[in-house]
Coordinates of C-alpha atoms in Angstrom, one line a residue:
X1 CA 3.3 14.8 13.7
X2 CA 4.3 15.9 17.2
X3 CA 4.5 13.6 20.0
X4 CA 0.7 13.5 21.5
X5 CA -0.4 14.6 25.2
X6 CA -2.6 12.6 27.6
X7 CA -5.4 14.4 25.8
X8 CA -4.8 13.8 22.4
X9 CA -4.5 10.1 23.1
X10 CA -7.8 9.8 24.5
X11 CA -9.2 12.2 21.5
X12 CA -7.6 9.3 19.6
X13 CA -8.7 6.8 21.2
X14 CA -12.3 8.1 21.1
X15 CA -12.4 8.7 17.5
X16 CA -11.1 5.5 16.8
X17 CA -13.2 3.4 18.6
X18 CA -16.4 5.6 16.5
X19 CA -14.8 3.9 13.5
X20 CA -12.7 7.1 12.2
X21 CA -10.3 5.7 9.6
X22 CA -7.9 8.6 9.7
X23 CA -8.3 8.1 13.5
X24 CA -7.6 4.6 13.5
X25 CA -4.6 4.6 11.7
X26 CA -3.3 7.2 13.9
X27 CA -4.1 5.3 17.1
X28 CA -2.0 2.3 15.0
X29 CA 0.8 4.3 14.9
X30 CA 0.9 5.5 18.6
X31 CA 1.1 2.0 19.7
X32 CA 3.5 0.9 16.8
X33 CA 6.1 4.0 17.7
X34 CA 4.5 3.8 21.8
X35 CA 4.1 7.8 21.2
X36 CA 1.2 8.2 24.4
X37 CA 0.9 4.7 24.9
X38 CA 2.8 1.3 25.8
X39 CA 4.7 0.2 22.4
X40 CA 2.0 -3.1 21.5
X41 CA 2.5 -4.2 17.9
X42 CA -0.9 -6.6 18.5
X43 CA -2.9 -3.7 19.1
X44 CA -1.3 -1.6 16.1
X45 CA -2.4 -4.0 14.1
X46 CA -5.4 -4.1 15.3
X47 CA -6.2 -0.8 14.4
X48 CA -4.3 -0.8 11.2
X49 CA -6.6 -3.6 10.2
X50 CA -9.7 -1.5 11.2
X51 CA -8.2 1.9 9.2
X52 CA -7.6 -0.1 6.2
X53 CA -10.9 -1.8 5.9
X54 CA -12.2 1.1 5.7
X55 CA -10.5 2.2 2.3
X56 CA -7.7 4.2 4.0
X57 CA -4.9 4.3 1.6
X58 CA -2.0 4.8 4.1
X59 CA -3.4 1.6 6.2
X60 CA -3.7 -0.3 3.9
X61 CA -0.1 0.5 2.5
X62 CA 1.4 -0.3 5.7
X63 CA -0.4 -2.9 6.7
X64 CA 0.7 -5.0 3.5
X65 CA 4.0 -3.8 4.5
X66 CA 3.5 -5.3 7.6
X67 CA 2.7 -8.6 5.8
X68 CA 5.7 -8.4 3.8
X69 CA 7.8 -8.2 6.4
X70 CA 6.0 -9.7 9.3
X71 CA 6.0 -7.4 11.8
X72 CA 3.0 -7.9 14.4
X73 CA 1.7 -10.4 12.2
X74 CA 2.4 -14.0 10.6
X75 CA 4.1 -12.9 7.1
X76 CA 2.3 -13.2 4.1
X77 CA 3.1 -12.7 1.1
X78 CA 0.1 -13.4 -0.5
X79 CA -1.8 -10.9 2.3
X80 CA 0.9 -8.1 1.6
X81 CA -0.4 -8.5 -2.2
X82 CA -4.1 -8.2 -1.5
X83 CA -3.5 -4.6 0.9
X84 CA -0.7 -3.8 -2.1
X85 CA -2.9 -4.3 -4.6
X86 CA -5.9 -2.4 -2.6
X87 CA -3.7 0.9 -2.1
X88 CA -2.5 0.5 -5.8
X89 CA -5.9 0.9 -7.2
X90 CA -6.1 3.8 -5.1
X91 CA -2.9 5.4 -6.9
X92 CA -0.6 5.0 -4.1
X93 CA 2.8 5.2 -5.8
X94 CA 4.6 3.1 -2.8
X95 CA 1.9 0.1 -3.3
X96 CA 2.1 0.1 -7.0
X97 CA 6.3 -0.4 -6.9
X98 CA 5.9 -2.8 -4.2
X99 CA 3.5 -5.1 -6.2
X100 CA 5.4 -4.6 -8.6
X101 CA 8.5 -5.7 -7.1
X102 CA 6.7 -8.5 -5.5
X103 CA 5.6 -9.9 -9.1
X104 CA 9.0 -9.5 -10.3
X105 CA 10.3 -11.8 -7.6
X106 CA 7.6 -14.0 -7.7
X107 CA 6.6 -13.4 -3.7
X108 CA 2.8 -14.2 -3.2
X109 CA 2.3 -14.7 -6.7
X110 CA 3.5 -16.6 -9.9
X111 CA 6.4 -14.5 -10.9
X112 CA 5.2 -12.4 -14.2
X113 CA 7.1 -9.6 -15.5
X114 CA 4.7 -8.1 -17.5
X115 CA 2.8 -7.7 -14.1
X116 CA 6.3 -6.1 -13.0
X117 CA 6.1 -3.8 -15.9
X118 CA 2.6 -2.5 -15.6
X119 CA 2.9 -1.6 -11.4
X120 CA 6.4 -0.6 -12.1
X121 CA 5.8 1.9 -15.1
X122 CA 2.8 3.2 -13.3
X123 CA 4.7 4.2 -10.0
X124 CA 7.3 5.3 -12.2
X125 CA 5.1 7.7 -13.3
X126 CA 5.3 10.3 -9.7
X127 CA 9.4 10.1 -10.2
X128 CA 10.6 7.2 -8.1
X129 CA 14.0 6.3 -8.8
X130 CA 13.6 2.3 -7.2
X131 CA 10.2 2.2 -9.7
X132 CA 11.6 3.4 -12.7
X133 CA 14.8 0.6 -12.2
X134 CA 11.9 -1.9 -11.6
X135 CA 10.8 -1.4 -14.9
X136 CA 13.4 -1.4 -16.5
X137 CA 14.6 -5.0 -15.4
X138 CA 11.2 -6.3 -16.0
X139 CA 11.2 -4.6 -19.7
X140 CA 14.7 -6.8 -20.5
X141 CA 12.8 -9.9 -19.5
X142 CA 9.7 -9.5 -22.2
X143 CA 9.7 -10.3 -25.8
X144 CA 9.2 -6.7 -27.9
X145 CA 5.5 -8.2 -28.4
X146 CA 4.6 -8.9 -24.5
X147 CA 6.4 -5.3 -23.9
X148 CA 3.8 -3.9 -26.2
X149 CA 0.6 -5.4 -24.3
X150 CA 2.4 -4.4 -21.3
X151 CA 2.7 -0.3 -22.2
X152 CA -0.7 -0.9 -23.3
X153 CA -2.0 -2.0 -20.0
X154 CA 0.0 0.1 -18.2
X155 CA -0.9 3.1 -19.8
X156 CA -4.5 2.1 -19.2
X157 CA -4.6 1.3 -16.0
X158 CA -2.5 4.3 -14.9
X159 CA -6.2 6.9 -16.6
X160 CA -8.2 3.7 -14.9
X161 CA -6.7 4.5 -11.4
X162 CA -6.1 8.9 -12.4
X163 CA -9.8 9.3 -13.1
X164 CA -11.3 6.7 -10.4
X165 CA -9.3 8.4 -7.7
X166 CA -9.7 12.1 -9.1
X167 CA -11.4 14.3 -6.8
X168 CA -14.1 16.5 -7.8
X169 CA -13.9 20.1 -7.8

């Protein structure tokens, strides 16, 4: 990602006011960082809103980051779930520990660490170290029986998301 030109700003610009996801979240980002533009979270928002609404798995990670912490936006926990929860689906590994951290902790949900186990063991799967600690604290809180159902769903829901997401050849 290079630093963009008068020209690619107004290419960006362009594209994202045709409703071009990948567009869109770019354009978010140029006025989050103020790489072309003035910095203006209001307006990376908006167009992180717009990017994500449109199924783009990267907005709609950030923008329930955003949520979580509150940047540009009134926090929400429960909001930071919902765009959490709609990247997860979509496999991304960041969402799924985040969700999962965020049911351990009880933030915008009822605390529930079998829901801590089955978004923590599923972003555990691509390697990540935070993930795979995540699961294991939520596996110390569950009976052996609740840690069963849990694997179970996990492991389901991980081939739910792998072959809804897998891209034909």
């Amino acid at each position: 990602w290079s630093l963009p030109n008068a020209a690619d700003v107004k290419a960006t610009q362009n594209a994202a006011r045709q409703g071009i996801a990948p567009a869109q979240f770019r354009l978010s980002l140029m006025y989050e960082m103020g790489y072309g533009v003035p910095q203006n979270n209001l307006k990376a928002v908006k167009w992180l809103r717009r990017a994500a609404e449109q199924n783009l798995v990267e907005a709609q990670y950030n923008l329930g980051s955003r949520f979580e912490s509150g940047q540009g936006v009134k926090q929400s926990c429960p909001e930071a779930i919902d765009w959490f929860r709609k990247a997860a689906e979509q496999g991304f590994a960041g969402a799924q520990k985040n969700l999962g951290a965020m049911y351990g902790k009880g933030q915008g949900v009822p605390q529930d660490f079998s829901e801590a186990y089955v978004w923590s063991s599923i972003a555990a799967k691509s390697g990540d170290e935070s993930a795979i600690r995540n699961r294991n604290l939520s596996t110390s809180a569950l009976s052996q029986d609740d840690l069963q159902i849990a694997e179970k769903r996990a492991s389901d829901l991980y081939e739910e998301i792998r072959q809804r997401n897998e891209k034909p050849e």
